[in-house]
Short mmCIF file of C-alpha atoms and ligand atoms in Angstrom, two decimals:
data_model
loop_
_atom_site.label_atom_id
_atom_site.label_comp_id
_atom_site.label_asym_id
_atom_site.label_seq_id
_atom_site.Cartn_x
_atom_site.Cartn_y
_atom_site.Cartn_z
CA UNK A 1 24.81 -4.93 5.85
CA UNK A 2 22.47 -2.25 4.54
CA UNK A 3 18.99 -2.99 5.35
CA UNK A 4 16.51 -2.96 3.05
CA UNK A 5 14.36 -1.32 6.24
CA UNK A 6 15.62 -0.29 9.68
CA UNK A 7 12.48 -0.23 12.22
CA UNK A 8 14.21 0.17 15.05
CA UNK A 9 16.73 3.12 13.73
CA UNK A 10 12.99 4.52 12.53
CA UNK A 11 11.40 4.32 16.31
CA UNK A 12 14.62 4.93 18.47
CA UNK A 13 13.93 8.70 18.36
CA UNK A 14 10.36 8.36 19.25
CA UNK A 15 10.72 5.66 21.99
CA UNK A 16 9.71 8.57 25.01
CA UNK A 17 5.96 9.10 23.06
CA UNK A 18 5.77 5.74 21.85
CA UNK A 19 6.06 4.39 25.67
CA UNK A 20 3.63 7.43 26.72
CA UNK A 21 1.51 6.51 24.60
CA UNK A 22 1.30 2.82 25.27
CA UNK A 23 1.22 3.96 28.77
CA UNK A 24 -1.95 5.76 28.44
CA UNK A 25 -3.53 2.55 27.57
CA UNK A 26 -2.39 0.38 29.99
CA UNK A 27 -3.64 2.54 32.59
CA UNK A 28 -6.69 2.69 30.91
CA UNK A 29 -7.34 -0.42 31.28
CA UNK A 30 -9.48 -0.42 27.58
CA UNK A 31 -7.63 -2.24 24.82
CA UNK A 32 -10.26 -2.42 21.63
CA UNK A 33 -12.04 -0.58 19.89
CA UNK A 34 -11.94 2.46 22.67
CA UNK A 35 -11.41 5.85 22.85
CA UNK A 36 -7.84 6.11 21.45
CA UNK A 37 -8.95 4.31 18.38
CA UNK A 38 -11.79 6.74 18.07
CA UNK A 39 -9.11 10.27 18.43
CA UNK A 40 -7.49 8.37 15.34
CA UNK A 41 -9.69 7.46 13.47
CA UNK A 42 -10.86 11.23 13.82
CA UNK A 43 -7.08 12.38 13.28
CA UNK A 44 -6.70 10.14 10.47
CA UNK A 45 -9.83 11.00 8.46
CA UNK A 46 -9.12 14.72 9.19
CA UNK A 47 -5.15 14.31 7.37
CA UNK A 48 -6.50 12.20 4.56
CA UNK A 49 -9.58 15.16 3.77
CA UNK A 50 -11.85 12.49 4.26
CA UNK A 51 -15.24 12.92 6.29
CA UNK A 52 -15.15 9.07 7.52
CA UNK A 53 -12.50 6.95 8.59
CA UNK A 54 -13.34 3.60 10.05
CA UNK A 55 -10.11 1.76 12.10
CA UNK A 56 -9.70 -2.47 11.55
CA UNK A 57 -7.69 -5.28 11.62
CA UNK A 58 -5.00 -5.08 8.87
CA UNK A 59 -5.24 -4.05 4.89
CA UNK A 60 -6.62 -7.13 3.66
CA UNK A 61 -9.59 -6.81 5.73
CA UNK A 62 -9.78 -3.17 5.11
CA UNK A 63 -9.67 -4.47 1.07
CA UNK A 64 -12.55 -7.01 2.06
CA UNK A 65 -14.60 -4.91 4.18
CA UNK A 66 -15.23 -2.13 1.55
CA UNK A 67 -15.92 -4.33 -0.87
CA UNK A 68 -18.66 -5.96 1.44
CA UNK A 69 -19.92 -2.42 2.54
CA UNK A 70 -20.76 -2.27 -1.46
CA UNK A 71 -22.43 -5.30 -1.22
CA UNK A 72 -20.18 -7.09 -3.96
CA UNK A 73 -20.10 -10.59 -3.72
CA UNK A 74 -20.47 -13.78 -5.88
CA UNK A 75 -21.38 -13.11 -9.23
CA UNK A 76 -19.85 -9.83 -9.12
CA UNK A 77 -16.39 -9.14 -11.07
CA UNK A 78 -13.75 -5.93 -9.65
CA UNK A 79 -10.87 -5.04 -11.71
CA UNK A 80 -7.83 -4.83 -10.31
CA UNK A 81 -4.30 -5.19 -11.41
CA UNK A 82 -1.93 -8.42 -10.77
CA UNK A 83 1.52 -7.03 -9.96
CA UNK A 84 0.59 -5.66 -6.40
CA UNK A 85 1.28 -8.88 -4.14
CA UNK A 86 -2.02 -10.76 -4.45
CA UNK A 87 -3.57 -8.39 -1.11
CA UNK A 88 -6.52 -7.17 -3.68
CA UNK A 89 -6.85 -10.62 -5.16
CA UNK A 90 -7.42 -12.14 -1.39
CA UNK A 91 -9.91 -9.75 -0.60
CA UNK A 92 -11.94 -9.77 -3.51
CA UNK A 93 -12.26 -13.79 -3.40
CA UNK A 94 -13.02 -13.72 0.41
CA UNK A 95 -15.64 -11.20 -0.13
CA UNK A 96 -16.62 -13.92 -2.60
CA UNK A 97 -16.32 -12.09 -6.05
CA UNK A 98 -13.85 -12.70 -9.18
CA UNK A 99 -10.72 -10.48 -10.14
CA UNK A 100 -10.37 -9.20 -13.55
CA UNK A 101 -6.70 -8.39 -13.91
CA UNK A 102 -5.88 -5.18 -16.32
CA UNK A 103 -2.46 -4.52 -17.95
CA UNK A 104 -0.30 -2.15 -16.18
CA UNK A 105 1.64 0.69 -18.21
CA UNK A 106 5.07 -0.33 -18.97
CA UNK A 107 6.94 2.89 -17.65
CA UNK A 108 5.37 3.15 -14.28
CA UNK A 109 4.17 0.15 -13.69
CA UNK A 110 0.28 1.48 -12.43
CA UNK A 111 -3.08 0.46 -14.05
CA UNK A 112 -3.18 1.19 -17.69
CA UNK A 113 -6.03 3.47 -18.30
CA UNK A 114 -7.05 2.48 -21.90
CA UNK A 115 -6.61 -1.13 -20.34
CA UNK A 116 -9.30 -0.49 -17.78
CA UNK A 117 -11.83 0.73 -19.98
CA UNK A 118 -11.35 -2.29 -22.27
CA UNK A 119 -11.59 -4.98 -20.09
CA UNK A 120 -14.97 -3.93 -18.03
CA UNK A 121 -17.87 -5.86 -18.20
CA UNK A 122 -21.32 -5.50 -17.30
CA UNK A 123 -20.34 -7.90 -14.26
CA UNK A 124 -17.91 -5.48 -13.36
CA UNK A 125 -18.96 -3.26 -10.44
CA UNK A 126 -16.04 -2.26 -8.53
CA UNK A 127 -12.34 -1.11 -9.38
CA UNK A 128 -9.20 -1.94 -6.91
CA UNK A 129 -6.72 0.69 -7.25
CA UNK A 130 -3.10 0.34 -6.01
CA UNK A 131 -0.44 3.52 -6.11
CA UNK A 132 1.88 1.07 -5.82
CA UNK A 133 5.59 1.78 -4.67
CA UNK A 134 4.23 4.99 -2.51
CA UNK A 135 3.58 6.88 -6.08
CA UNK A 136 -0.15 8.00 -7.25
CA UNK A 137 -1.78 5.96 -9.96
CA UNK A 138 -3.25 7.18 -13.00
CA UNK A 139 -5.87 8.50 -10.58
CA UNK A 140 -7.54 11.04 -12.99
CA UNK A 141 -8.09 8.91 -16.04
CA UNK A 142 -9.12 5.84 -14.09
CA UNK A 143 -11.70 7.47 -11.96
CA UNK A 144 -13.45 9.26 -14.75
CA UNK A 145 -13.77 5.30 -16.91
CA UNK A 146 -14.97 4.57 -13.44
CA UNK A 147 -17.86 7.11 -12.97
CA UNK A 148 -18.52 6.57 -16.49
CA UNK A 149 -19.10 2.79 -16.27
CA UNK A 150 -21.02 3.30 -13.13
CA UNK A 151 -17.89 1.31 -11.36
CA UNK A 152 -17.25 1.80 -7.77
CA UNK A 153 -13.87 3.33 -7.24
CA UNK A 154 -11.78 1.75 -3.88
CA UNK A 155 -8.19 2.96 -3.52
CA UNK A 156 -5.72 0.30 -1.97
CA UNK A 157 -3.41 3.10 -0.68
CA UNK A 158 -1.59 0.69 1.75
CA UNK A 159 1.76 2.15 0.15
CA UNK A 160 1.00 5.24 -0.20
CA UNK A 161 -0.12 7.07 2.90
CA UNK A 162 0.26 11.00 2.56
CA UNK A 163 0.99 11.22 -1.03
CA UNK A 164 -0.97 14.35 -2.36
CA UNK A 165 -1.98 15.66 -6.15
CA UNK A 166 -3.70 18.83 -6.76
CA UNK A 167 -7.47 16.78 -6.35
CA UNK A 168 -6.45 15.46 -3.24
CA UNK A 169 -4.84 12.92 -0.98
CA UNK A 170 -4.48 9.43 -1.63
CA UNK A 171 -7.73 8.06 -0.27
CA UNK A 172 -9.48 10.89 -0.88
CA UNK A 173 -10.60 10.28 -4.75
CA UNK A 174 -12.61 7.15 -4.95
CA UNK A 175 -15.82 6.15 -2.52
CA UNK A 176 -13.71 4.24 -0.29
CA UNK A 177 -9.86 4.51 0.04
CA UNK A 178 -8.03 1.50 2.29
CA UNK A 179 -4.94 1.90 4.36
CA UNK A 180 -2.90 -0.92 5.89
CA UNK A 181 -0.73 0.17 8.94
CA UNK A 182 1.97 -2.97 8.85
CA UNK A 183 4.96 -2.01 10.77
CA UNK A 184 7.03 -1.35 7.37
CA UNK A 185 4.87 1.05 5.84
CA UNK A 186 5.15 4.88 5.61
CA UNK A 187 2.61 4.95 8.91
CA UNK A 188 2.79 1.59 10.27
CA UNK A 189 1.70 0.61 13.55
CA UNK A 190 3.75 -2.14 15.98
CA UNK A 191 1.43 -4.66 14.95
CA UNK A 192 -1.12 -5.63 12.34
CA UNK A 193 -4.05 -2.44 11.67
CA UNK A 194 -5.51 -1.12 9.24
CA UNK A 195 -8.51 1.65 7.95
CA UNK A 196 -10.67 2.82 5.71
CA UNK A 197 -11.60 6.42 4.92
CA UNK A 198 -14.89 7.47 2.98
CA UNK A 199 -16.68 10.64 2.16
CA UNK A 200 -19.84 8.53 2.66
CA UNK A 201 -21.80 8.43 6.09
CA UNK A 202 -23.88 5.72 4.73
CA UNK A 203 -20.80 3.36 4.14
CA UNK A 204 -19.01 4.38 6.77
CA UNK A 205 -22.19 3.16 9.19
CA UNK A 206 -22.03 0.20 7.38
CA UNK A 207 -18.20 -0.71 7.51
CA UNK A 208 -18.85 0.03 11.39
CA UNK A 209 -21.29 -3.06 11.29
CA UNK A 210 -19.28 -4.72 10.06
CA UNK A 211 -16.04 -4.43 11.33
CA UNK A 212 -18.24 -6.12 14.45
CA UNK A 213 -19.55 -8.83 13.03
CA UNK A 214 -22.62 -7.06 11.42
CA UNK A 215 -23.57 -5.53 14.96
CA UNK A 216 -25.73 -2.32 14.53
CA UNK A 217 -26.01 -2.33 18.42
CA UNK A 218 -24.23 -4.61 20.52
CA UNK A 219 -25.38 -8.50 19.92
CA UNK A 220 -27.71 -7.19 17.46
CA UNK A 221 -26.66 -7.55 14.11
CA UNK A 222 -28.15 -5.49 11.17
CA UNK A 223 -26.10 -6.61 8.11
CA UNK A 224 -25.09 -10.08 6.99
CA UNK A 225 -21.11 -10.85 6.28
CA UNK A 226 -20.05 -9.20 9.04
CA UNK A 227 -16.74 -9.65 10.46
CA UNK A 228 -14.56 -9.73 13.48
CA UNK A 229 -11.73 -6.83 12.74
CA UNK A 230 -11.00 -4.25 14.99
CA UNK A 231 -8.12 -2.01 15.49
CA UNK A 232 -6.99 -2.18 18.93
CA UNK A 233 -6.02 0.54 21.35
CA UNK A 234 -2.41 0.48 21.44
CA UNK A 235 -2.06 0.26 18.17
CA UNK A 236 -4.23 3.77 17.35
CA UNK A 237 -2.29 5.15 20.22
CA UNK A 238 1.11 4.43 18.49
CA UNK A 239 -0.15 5.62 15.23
CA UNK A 240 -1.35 8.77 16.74
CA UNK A 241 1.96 9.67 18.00
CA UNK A 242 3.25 8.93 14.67
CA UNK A 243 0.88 10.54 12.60
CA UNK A 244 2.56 14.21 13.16
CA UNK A 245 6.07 13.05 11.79
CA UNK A 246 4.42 10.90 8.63
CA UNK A 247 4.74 14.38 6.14
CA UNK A 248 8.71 14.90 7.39
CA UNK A 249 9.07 10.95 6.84
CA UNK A 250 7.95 11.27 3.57
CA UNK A 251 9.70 13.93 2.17
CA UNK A 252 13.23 12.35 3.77
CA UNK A 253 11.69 9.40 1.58
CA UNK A 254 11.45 11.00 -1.59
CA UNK A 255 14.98 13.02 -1.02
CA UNK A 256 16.45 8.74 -0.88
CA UNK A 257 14.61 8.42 -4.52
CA UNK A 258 16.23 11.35 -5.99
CA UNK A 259 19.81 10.71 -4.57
CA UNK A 260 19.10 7.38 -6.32
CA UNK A 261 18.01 8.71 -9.33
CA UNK A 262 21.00 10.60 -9.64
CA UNK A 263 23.61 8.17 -8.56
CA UNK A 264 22.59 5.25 -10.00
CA UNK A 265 24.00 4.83 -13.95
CA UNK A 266 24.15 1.34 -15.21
CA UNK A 267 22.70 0.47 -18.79
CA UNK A 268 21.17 -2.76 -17.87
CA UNK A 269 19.39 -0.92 -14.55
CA UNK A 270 16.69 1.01 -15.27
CA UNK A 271 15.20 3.40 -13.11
CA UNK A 272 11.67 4.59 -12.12
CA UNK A 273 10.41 7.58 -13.91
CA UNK A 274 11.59 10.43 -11.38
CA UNK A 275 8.97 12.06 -9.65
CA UNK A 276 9.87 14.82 -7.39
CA UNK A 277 6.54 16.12 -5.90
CA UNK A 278 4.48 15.24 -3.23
CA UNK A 279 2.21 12.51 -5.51
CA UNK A 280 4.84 10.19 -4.17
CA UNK A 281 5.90 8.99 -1.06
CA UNK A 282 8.76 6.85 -1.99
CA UNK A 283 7.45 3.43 -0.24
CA UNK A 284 9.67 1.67 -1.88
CA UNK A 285 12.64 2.49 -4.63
CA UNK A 286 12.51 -0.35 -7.29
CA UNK A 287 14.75 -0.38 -10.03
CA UNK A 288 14.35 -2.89 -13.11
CA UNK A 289 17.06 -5.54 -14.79
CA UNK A 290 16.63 -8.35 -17.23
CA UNK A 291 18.85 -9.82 -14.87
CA UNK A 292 17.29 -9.52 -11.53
CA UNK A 293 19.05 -12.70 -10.10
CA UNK A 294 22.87 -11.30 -10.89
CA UNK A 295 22.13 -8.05 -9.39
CA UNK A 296 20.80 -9.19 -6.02
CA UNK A 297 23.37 -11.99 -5.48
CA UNK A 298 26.31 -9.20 -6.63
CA UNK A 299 24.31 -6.24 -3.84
CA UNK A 300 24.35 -9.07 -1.05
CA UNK A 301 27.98 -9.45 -2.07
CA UNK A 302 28.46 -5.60 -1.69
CA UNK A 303 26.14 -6.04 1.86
CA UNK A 304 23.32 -4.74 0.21
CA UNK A 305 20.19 -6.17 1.24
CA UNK A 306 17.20 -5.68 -1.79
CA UNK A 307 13.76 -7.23 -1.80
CA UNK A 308 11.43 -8.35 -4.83
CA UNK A 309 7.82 -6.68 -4.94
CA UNK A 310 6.30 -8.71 -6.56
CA UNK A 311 8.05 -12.26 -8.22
CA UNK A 312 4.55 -13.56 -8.89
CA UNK A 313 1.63 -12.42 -10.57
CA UNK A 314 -1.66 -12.68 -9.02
CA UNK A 315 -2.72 -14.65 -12.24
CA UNK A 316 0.34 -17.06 -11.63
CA UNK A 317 -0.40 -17.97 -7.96
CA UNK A 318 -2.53 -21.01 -6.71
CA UNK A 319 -6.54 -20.49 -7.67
CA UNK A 320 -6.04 -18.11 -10.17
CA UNK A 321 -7.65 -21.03 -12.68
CA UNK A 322 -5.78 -22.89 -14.77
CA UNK A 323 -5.88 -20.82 -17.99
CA UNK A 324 -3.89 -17.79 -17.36
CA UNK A 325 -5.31 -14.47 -18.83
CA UNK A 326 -4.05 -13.02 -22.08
CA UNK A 327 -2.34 -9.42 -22.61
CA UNK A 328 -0.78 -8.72 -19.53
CA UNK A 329 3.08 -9.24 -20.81
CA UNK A 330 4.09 -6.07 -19.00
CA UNK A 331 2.65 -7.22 -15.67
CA UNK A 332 4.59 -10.24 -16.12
CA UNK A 333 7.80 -8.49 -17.23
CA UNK A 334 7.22 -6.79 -14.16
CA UNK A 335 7.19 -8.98 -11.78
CA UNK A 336 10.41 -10.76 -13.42
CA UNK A 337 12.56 -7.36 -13.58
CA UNK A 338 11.89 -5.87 -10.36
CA UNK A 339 14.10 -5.59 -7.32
CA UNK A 340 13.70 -3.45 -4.78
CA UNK A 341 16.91 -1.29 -3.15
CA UNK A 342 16.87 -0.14 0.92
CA UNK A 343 14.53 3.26 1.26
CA UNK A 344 13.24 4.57 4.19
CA UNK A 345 13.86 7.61 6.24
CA UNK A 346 16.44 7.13 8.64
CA UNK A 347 19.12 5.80 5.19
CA UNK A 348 21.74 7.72 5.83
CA UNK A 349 23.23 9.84 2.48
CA UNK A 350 26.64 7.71 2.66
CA UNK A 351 24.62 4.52 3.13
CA UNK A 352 22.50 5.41 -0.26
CA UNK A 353 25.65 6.40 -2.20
CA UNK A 354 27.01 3.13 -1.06
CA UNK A 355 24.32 1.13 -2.96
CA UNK A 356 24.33 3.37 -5.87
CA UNK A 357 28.38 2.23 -6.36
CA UNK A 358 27.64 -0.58 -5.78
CA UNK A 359 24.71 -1.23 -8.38
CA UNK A 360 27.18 0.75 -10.71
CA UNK A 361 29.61 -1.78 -10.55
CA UNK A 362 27.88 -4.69 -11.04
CA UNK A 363 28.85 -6.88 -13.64
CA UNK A 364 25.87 -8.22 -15.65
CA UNK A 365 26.58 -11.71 -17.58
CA UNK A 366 25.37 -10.14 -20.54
CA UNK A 367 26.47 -6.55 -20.59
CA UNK A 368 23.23 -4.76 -22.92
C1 PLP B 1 -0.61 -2.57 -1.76
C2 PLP B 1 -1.01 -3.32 -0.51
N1 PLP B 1 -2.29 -3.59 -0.31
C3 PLP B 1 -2.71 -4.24 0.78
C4 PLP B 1 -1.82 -4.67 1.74
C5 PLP B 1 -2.32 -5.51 2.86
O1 PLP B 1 -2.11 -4.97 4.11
P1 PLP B 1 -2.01 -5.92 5.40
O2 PLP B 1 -0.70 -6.61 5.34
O3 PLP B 1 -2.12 -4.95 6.53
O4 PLP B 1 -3.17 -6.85 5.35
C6 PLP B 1 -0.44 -4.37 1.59
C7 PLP B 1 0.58 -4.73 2.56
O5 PLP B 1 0.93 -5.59 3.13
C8 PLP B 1 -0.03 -3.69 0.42
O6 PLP B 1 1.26 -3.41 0.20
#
């Protein structure tokens, strides 16, 4: 079987500095919140270009927490888009406010632009955005309606750690940019973490409160909705011994897209616009088929394994309300066309031109 993701083919050359690194701690004797947490957070903020970077719990919280260090909460609306696996959604109901879900573009599947700057509203007062699949969003265009709507921009950058445009890293463009370090992402820890990275002192204090339950000093709290989400210390010693290999990772990543791309020739497949340069990482490869079901059940045939991200949209899932919202037929197309296809760095060349034959020779039921 080819996996869709091979962790331990990605950490069997790294197992010596993985175990001296986990070594360190132990015989340290300090397991939160301590001194390796602070070198990465440090190391972190220093790849990214940002002059913050505050270490917690997972990406949700990381989601949660910078809307909280803005202070947005019930009564408040943030846009955000409703094909990126409901982690945006979660946050911004536990921080208490109410999504607005914008129409993706058809093509690459990101935050439409012109879709943004129609559906903000004077209630409006933050913006979610996800460069989904490891690729930038329309960064640019959606930070500028941003600035000019007075709308906070936070990038959800969970699947897209290291990818670079000529402005800067993701993370790097709006007032807050959130990572989430789950083992299966480009830098993922061996457990749940997460961060946020800021150019903002003043937030980045803040998010520190809050991380610890709204502590300014210990047992002294100086913010309400605090929270209890820390990164702990084997977990920033990990990704600091990671960290140095995430650029090489990346670019194996985006050499898997573009054998792919190449390979892969079916008329009822269609690919992802090809991008070559460093805006993406290549988090995941995701093709498209009107017949989604077909294709997976003829790949698992082949021993292919393949994934779906995302079946459901946000607006479709349990508490969404029970009037769906209007004009978002390419979000739902979306989420009933995608599959996603094994990509990560360790894929070997003859294991990727395996699944390329064998998506060429499947059979649809209805041949377009
Ligand atoms: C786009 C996106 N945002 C947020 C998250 C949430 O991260 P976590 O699972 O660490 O909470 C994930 C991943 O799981 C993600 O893919």
């Amino acid at each position: 079987m080819i996996a869709l993701n091979d962790l331990a083919r990605h950490h069997a050359p790294l197992a010596a500095e993985l175990e001296a690194a986990m070594a360190r701690v132990h015989a340290r004797g300090w397991y939160i919140l301590g001194p390796e947490v602070a070198a990465f957070e440090q190391e972190f903020a220093t790849y990214v270009g940002a002059a913050e970077c505050v270490a917690v719990a997972n990406g949700t919280d990381a989601l949660e927490l910078a809307l909280r260090a803005l202070a947005i909460g019930p009564g408040d609306a943030v846009a955000t888009v409703a094909n990126a696996g409901m982690y945006s959604t979660t946050a911004i109901r536990a921080a208490g406010a109410t999504p607005t879900y914008v129409e993706i573009d058809a093509s690459t599947l990101q935050m439409d632009p012109a879709a943004l700057a129609a559906a903000l509203t004077p209630r409006t007062r933050a913006l979610i955005v996800t460069h989904l699949y490891g690729r930038f969003a329309h960064i640019d265009l959606l930070g500028q309606i941003a600035r000019e709507r007075g709308v906070a921009l936070i990038e959800d950058c969970a699947q897209a750690h290291g990818a670079r445009i000529a402005g800067g890293m993701a993370g790097s463009h709006g007032r807050l940019g959130c990572f989430s370090f789950y083992p299966t992402k480009n830098l993922g820890a061996l457990g749940d973490a997460g961060a946020i990275v800021t150019g903002d002192r003043d937030l980045a204090s803040r998010l520190r409160a809050l991380r610890t339950y709204g502590w300014g000093t210990k047992y002294h709290c100086t913010m309400e909705g605090g929270m209890n989400s820390r990164m702990d210390e084997l977990q920033a010693a990990v990704l600091r011994a990671k960290l140095p290999h995430l650029d090489d990772w990346n670019r194996r990543r985006r050499e898997v897209a573009a054998r792919y791309a190449a390979a892969i020739r079916h008329p009822a497949i269609t690919l992802s616009p090809p991008v070559a340069d460093e805006s993406n990482v290549a988090h995941l490869y995701v093709v498209r088929t009107k017949e989604r079901h077909s294709l997976r059940a003829h790949l698992a045939e082949a021993g292919v394994a393949t994934d779906v991200h995302y079946p459901v949209p946000d607006h479709r899932q349990p508490g969404a309300g029970e009037t769906p919202p209007q004009g978002l037929v390419h979000t739902e197309r979306a989420c009933a066309e995608v599959l996603s296809l094994p990509c990560y760095p360790e894929l070997t060349d003859p294991e990727i031109d395996a699944v390329a034959t064998a998506c060429n020779r499947w059979p649809p039921a209805t041949p377009s």
